[in-house]
Structure formats: structure tokens, C-alpha cells
XYZ file of C-alpha atoms in Angstrom:
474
model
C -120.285 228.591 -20.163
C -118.661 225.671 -20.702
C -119.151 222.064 -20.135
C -118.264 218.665 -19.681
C -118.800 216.890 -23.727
C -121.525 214.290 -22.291
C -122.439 211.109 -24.223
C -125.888 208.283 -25.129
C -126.087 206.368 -21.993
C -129.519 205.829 -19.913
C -129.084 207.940 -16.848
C -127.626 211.500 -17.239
C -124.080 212.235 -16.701
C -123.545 215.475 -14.159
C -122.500 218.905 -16.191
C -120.099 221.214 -14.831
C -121.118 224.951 -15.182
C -119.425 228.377 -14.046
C -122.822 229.949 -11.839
C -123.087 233.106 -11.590
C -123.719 234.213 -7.715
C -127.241 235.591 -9.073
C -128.939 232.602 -10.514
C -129.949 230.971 -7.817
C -131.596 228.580 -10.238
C -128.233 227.582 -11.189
C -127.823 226.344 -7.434
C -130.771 223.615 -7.488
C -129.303 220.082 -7.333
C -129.391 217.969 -10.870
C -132.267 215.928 -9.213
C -134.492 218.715 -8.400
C -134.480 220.054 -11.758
C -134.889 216.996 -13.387
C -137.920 216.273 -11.240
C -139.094 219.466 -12.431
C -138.811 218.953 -16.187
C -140.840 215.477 -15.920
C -143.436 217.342 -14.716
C -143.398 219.392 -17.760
C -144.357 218.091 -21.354
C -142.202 217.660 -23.991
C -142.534 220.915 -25.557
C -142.590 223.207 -22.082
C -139.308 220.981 -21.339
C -137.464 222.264 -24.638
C -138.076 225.985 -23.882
C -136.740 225.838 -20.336
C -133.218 225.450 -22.221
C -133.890 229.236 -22.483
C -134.265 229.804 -18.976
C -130.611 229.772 -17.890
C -127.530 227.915 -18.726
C -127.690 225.165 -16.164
C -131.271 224.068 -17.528
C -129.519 223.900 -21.297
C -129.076 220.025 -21.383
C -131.884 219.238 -17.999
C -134.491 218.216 -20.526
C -132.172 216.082 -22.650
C -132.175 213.506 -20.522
C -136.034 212.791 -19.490
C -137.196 209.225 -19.966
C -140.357 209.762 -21.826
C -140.898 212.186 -25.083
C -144.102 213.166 -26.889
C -143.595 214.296 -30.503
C -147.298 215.550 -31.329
C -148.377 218.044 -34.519
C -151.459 217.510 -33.822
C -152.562 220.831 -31.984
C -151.420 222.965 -34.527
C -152.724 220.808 -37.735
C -156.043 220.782 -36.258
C -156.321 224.618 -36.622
C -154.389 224.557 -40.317
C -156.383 225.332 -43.688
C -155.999 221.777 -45.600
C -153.768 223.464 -48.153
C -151.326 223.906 -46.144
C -150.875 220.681 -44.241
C -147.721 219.190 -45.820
C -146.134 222.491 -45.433
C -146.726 223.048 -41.812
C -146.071 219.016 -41.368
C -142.645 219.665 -42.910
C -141.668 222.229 -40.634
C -143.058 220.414 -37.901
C -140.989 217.315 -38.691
C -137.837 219.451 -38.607
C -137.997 220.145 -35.165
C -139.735 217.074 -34.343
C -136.309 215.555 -35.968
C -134.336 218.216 -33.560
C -135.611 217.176 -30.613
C -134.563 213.443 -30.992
C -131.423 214.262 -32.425
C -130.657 216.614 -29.136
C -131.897 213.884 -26.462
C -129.321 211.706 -25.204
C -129.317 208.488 -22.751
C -132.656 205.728 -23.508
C -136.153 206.510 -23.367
C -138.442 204.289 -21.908
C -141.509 205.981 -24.034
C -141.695 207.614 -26.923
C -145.056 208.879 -28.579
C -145.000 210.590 -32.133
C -148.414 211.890 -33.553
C -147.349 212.578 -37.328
C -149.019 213.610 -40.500
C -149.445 211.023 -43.564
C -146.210 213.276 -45.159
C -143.550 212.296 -42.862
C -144.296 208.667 -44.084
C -144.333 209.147 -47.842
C -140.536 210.989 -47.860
C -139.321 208.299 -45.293
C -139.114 210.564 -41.664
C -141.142 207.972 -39.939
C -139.073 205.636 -40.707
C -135.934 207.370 -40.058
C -137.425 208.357 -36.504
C -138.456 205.160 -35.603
C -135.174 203.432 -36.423
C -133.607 206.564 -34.079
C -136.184 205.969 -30.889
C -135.370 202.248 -31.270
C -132.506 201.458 -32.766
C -130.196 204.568 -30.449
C -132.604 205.153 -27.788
C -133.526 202.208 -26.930
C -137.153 202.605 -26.389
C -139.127 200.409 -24.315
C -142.633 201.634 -25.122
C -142.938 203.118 -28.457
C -146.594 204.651 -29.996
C -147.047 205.717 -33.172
C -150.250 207.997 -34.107
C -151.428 208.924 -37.718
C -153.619 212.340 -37.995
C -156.267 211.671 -40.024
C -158.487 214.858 -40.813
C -161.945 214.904 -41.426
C -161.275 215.297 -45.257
C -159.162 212.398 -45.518
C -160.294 209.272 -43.638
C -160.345 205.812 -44.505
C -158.358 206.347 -48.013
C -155.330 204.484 -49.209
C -152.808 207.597 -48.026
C -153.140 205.951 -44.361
C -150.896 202.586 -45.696
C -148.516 201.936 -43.365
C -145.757 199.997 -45.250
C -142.369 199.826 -43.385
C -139.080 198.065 -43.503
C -139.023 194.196 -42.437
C -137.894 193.989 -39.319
C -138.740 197.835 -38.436
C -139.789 196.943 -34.666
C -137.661 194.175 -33.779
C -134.985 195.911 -32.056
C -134.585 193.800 -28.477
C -135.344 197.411 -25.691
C -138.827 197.919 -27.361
C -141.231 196.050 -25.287
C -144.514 197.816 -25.797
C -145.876 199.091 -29.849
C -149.003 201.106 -30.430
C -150.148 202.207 -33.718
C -153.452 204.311 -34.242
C -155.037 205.523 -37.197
C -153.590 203.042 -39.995
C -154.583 200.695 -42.784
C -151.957 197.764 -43.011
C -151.608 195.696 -45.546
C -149.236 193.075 -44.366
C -147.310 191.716 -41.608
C -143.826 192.234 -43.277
C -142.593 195.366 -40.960
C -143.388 192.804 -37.689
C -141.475 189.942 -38.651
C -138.959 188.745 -36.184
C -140.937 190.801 -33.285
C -139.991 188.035 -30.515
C -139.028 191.493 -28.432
C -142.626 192.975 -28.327
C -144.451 192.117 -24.810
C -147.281 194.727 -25.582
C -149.503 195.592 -28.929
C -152.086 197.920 -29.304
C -153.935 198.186 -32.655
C -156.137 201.430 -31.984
C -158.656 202.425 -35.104
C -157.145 200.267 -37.650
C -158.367 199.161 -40.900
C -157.190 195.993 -42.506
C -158.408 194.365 -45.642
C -159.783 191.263 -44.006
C -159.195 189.049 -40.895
C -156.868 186.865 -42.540
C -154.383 189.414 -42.575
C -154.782 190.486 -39.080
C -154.283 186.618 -38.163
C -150.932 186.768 -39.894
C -149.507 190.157 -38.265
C -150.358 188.319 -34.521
C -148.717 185.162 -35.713
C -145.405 186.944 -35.559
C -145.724 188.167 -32.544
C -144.881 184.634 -30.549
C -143.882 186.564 -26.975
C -146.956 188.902 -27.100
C -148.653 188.938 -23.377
C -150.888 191.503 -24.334
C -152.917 192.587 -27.189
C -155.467 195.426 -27.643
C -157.488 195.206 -31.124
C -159.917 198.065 -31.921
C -159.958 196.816 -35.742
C -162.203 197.277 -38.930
C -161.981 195.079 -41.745
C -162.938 196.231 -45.440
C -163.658 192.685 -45.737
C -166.475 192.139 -43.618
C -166.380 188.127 -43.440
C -163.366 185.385 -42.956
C -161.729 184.104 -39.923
C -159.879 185.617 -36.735
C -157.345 183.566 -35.325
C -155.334 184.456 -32.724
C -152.663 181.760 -31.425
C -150.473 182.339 -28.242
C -149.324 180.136 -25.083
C -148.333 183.937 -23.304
C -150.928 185.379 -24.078
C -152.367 186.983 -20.569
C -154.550 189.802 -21.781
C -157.048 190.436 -24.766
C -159.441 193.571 -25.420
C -161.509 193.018 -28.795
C -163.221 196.052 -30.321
C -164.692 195.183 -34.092
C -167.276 197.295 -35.656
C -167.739 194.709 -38.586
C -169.364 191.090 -38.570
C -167.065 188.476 -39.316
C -167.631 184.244 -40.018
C -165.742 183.134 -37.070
C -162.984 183.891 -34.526
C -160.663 181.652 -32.663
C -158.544 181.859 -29.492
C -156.176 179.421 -28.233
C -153.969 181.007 -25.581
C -153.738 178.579 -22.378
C -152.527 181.368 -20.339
C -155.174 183.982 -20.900
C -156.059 185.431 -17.274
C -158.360 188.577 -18.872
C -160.495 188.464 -21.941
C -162.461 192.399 -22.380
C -164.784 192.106 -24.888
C -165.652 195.395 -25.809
C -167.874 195.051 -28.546
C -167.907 191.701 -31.479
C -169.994 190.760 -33.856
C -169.181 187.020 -33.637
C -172.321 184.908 -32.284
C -171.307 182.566 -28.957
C -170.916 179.362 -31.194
C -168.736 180.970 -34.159
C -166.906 182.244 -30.795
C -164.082 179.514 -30.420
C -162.103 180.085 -27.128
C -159.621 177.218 -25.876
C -157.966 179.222 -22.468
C -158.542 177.111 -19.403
C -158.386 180.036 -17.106
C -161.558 181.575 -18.598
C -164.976 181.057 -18.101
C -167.184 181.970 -20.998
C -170.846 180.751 -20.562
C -172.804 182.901 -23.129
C -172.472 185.278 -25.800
C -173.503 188.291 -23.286
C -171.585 190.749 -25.812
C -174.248 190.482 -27.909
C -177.217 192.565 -26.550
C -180.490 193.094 -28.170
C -179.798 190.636 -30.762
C -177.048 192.355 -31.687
C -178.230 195.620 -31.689
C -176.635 197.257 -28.627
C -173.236 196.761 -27.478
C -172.829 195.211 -24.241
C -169.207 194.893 -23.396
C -168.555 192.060 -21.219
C -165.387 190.849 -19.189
C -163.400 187.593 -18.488
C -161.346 187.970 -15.532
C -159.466 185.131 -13.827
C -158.339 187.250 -10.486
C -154.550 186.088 -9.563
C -152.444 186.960 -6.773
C -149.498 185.837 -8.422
C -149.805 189.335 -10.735
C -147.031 191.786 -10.213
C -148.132 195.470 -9.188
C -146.773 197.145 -12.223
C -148.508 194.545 -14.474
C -151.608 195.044 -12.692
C -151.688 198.920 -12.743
C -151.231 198.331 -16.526
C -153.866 196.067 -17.122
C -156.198 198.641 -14.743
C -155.693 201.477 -17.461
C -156.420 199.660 -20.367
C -159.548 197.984 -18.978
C -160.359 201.648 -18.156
C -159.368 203.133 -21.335
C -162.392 204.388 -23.680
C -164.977 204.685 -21.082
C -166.393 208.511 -19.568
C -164.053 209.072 -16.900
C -162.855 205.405 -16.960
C -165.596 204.089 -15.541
C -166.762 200.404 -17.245
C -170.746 199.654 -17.763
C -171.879 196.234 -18.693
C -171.039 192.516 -17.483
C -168.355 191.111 -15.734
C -167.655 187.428 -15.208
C -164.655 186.579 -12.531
C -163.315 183.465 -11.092
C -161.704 184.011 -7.838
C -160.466 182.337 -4.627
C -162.234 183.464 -1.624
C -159.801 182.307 0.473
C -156.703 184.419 -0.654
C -156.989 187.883 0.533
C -155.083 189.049 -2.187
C -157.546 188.236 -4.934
C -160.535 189.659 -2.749
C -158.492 192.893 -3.150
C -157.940 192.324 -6.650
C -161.888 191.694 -6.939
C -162.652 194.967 -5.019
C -160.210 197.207 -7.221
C -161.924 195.676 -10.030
C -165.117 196.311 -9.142
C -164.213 199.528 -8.664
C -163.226 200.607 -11.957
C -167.342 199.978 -12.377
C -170.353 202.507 -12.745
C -173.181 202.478 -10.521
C -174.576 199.366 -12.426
C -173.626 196.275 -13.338
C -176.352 194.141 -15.867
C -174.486 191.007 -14.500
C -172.162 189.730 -12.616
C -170.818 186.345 -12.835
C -168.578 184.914 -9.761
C -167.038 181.500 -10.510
C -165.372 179.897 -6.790
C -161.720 178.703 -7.420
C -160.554 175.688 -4.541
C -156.907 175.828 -4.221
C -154.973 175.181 -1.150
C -154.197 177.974 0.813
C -150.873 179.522 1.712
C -151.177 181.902 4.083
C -148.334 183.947 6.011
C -147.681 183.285 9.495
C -150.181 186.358 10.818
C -152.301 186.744 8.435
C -156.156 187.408 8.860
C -158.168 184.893 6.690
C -160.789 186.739 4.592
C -163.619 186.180 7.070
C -161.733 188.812 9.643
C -160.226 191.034 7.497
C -161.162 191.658 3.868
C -165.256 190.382 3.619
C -166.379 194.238 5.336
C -164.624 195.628 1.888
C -166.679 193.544 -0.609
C -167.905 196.317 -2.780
C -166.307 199.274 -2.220
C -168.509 201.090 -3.930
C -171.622 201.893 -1.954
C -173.551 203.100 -5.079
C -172.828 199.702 -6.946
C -176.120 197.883 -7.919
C -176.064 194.615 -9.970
C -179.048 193.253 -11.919
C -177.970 189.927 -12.427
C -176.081 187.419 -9.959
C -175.144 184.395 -11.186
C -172.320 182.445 -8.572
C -170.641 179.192 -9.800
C -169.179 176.101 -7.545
C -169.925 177.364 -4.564
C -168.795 175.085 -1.878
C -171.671 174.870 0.773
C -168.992 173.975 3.501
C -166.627 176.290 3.055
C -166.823 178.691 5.641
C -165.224 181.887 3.892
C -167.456 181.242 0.386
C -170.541 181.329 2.999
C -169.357 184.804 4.567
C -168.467 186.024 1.094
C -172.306 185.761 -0.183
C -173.852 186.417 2.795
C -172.524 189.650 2.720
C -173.480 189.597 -0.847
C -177.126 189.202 0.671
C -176.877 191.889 3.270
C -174.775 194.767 2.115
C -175.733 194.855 -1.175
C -178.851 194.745 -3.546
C -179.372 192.713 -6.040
C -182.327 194.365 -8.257
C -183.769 191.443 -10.014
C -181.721 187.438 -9.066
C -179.289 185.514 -7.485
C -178.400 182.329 -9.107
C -176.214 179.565 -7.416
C -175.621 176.837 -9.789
C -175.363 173.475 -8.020
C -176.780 170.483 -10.580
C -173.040 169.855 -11.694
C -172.252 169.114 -8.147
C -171.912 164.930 -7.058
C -174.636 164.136 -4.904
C -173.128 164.743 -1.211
C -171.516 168.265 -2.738
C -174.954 169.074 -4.004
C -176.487 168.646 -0.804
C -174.241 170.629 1.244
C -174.151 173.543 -0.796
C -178.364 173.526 -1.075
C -178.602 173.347 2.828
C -176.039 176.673 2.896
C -178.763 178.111 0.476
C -181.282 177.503 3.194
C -179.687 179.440 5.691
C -178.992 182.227 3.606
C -182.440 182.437 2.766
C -183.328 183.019 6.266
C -180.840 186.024 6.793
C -181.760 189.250 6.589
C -181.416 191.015 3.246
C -180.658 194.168 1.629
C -183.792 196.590 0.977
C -184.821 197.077 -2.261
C -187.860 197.790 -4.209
C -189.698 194.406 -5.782
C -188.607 190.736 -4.610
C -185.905 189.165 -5.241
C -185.165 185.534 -7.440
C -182.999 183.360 -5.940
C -182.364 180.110 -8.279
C -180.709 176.936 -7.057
C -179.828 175.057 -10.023
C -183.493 175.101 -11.393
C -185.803 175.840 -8.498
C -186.441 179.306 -7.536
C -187.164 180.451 -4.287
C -188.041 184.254 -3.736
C -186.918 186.508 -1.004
C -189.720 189.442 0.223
C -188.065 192.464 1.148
């Protein structure tokens, strides 16, 4: 065999073999086969280099990599960890070594021994520094025998994930001490802080502060403190997920371009809760159910059309992420322009992602002026029959905010509400904000959706205006 000498660039360079007239799997076009091996994981990918000779160098050049000991750890007696994590790490080490061209992931699942003699390091500085990774994860296995101790430190060199490619950090399973390894992260768009423990919130607050260009954060945090102050600081910010097991004094969050806020679960009470973000409306501390007792995850969404697809389909798996088949329970809270078909279809995916019940829903009406294409179907034709997609969808609690009494769309929108779909125990519309002549119009809409017909459900019905209830029979 012999070969072209091929060198690190991001898209794979075409490799000149002699093919013998009986391996037909020789014949396949590069584009084939390297559809074929990103299929494949990383490991099954490796061992088709035994295949033949043309798939020697296929694999080399696939855009994502998994490096993950865990699966044969987990079945390892404990003596003999480090030994099989050594051996591991040596091919582990192989692998990168081999790949050529950029990755645009990289995941490595590693045991606490390729930290302590430095391999970590050595393969992050590899997957960033010569591959130019774009989304980079990093995953300490933790065994039963060994959680929580101070063998899960993660101390690193300054500057470790500051090269300018990597875009996207995760880290799982680590106690940090400091921020030094993130300094000068202005490169990092994405960080997710999966089952970390850090000594108290103070220190957290200093690892976010340098990340200036962060857009989106994901904390699922404990702190061995349990008390002090969360602050988070950050004009991009766009999206925050909060997950804290431990009851702190008070958190803040100033980010003035925060479009989604998923509270999954917090023990911060509604008035130690300090959120400055214009875009999101936060009206109680619905996290907290059952004084405190259950978890109620509740979230913030301000639905935009302006969203690009990719950043949407991102945002969709986090928000799904950690739920039984990635289906959300609890409340949801979303302001929204009616009039802008795209957000209706925003609202619908959303919904969605939902179980069968929502406790309560929250729908704040955003006026804005309209652009629509030359063509286009306003939401009365063409996107109201879609308001929730699921048909299995119930919602305990309605709650809709300026609603606009003469707008025509924002009175199709909740009638539909009314007829297609039951709410089990109120609807609220809040109107005593409203000047007088706003007020008036949007009661007499309430009116005539009283007297439409309504879903059929078992009880009656609560429907509030401002502070007068009126009841439907059904």
C-alpha cells in the first residue's frame, strides 16, 4: 500500500491507494465511507482501520471523538483502577495523536489518575491547542467508593481553556477550587457545570466573572458552604439553567439580554431572588413548592423570532436534558407576540417538549409592530388551529398578562385557549394595571369569551379578571 503523507487541516485530504480488483470496499467514494464512520462511535471507528487498507486513515478524520473508560472501570475491582486507567490513557493518548484535521467535539470521560500525572492536561492542550476544538467536555468517574473527597480537585494551568476555536466547555463530576484555569476565557460561548462541588458561592461568582462572552450557562452546583451570595454578571448572557441542592443567603442576576431563565430546582426564597433582565418576567417564587419541600422547576421564556435554528435546537436539548425521556413537568411562564407566526411556532415546539400536565402556565402578550412578508398568513388563518400540539396537554393554572381586548389575533389566541383545551382549575386575565379606556376594552373581550362555548371538563372552571371571578359551568 502506499500513500499520499497527509497533514492537520480541518477537512480530509483524498489518499491514493493501489485496490485490489476484489475489495470492492476499496471502490466506495471517500464520502460514502466517511458517512459511514460518523455513524459509528469512536471506538467501532478505530477498528474499521482493520477492515481493509482504504478504511486505514477514514476514521482519522471524523469531526467529533468520544474518549470514554468508563464502561470498562465500571466492571473493574477498585484495586485495580489506576492500572486499567493507565492502560486506558495510552490508547486514549493514541487515538488523538492518530486523528488529524479539527474537531468540532471532543468528549473525554477519565479517571482521577490521568489528572494527578498530568494526561489531562496534556490532552486538553492537544484537543485545543492542535485540534482546534469547538465543543470540548470533560467528565470525571467518580465510583461509589470515592465521591465527594478532595481526589476530585480539578486544578489546571491558567489559561488552560482559552484557546480562540473552543466555543463550548463542560465539566462533570469536579470540585474546583478557583477560577485560575478560566482566566482569559473571552473565547467560551457555552459552559456547563454538571455535578460540581465548590466550597462556597463566592467562588462560583468569581469563575463566571471571567467568562465576559458567555451566552449560555448551565449550573447543576453544590456548595460545601451552604450560605453566601451568587452573583452572576453578564450583558450576553441569553440562557441560564440553575440546579442547587443547597440553601444559600442570596443570588443575583444582572444580564439585560437574558431571553430563557430554567429554574430547575433553588433554594433561594423570591425576595433573596434578585433578577435585573428586562426580557423576563418573574412574578413569584413558583420554584419553591410545598414550602420548599418539593421541587417544582419553573421556566422563563421570552419567545423570539430573531433566534437562529441551530441556537434554538441547542437551547431545545438542554431544556430537555435531565427529564424521563425529555419530557419537562412543572411551570412555565412565556412572553410572546401573538402576532408573529414565528414565535407561535416557537410557543408550540415549546410546549411540546411538556408532559401531559402543566401546574401553570403563565402567558405574558408582547405589542410590537408587525413585519410581515408580502404573503404571509397572519396568525388568525394559519398558525391559531396548532396552539397546543399536544392533544393530551392539560394545564392547572392559567394566568395571561396584558392582554389587549382589541386586538383581534390575542382574542383568537385565547379563545381557542377556551375551546380546544381544558383548563382543570382557572383562567386569570390580569387587567387592573391597564389605564382606564385599555381596561375597559379588554373586560368587554372577557365578556364575550365568557359566552363561547368551552372545553369539557369535570368541575367548573375560575375565570378571574383582575380581582373578580366569574365561573364558567361546563
Amino acid at each position: 500500500m502506499t500513500a499520499r503523507s497527509s497533514s492537520s487541516t480541518s477537512s480530509p485530504r483524498k489518499l491514493q491507494y493501489h485496490i485490489d480488483d476484489h475489495d470492492w470496499i476499496s471502490k466506495l467514494p471517500d464520502e460514502l465511507l466517511q458517512m459511514i464512520v460518523s455513524k459509528l462511535s469512536t471506538e467501532e471507528a478505530v477498528r474499521t482501520s482493520l477492515l481493509s487498507s482504504r478504511w486505514m486513515d477514514v476514521w482519522k478524520w471524523r469531526s467529533h471523538l468520544v474518549l470514554d473508560m468508563r464502561k470498562v472501570l465500571e466492571t473493574t475491582p477498585k484495586e485495580r483502577l489506576h492500572r486499567a486507567s493507565v492502560q486506558l490513557a495510552r490508547s486514549m493518548t493514541k487515538v488523538i495523536n492518530n486523528h488529524r484535521g479539527h474537531l468540532e467535539s471532543c468528549t473525554i470521560q477519565h479517571y482521577i489518575s490521568q489528572y494527578k500525572d498530568g494526561t489531562l492536561q496534556s490532552w486538553i492542550d492537544s484537543v485545543t491547542g492542535l485540534k482546534h476544538t469547538k465543543d470540548l467536555t470533560l467528565i470525571n468517574y467518580i465510583p461509589a467508593i470515592r465521591r465527594y473527597k478532595g481526589a476530585n480537585l480539578l486544578s489546571l494551568h491558567p489559561d488552560t481553556f482559552s484557546h480562540h476555536s473552543l466555543s463550548s466547555l463542560s465539566l462533570c463530576g469536579f470540585n474546583l477550587i478557583g477560577p485560575d484555569a478560566f482566566s482569559k476565557c473571552k473565547n467560551l460561548k457555552t459552559l456547563n457545570l454538571i455535578n460540581i462541588v465548590i466550597s462556597q458561592a463566592s467562588v462560583l461568582s468569581g469563575v463566571l466573572a471571567a467568562f465576559s462572552s458567555l451566552e449560555v450557562i448551565v449550573l447543576n452546583v453544590n456548595f460545601l458552604t451552604p450560605r453566601g451570595v451568587l452573583k452572576i454578571e453578564n450583558n450576553n448572557l441569553k440562557f441560564l439553567q440553575l440546579s442547587s441542592l443547597n440553601e444559600i443567603d442570596r443570588m443575583e442576576v444582572y444580564a439585560t439580554c437574558l431571553d430563557v431563565l430554567d429554574i430547575r430546582f433553588i433554594k433561594v426564597n423570591r425576595d433573596n431572588f434578585i433578577l435585573v433582565a428586562p426580557n423576563i418576567q418573574v412574578n413569584k417564587n413558583s420554584w419553591l413548592d410545598n414550602h420548599g419541600l418539593n421541587d417544582c422547576p419553573h421556566l422563563y421564556c421570552n419567545v423570539s423570532s430573531h433566534l437562529a435554528q441551530e441556537e434554538t435546537n441547542i437551547w431545545h436539548e438542554i431544556l430537555g436534558s435531565g427529564f424521563f425521556y425529555m419530557r419537562r413537568y412543572g411551570c412555565l411562564s412565556v412572553s410572546v407576540d401573538i402576532t408573529d407566526p414565528k414565535e407561535v411556532e416557537i410557543l408550540n415546539e415549546v410546549l411540546l417538549m411538556w408532559t401531559n400536565f402543566v401546574m401553570e402556565l403563565e402567558i405574558f402578550f408582547k405589542h410590537k409592530k408587525s413585519h410581515r412578508e408580502e404573503g404571509e398568513c397572519s396568525t388568525n388563518d394559519r398558525t391559531h388551529a396548532k396552539l397546543f400540539p399536544n392533544a393530551d396537554l392539560y394545564v392547572y393554572d392559567m394566568r395571561l398578562y396584558n392582554f389587549d381586548g382589541s386586538n383581534e389575533e390575542e382574542f383568537a389566541f385565547v379563545s381557542r385557549l377556551l375551546m380546544q383545551k381544558p383548563v382543570i382549575l382557572s383562567m386569570m386575565i390580569e387587567t387592573s394595571l391597564f389605564p382606564p379606556a385599555k381596561k375597559f376594552n379588554a373586560e368587554a373581550a372577557v365578556a364575550k369569551l365568557m359566552a363561547l362555548p368551552k372545553s369539557i371538563i369535570i368541575g367548573e372552571t375560575p375565570f378571574w379578571v383582575s380581582n373578580f371571578f366569574f365561573f364558567f359551568s361546563l
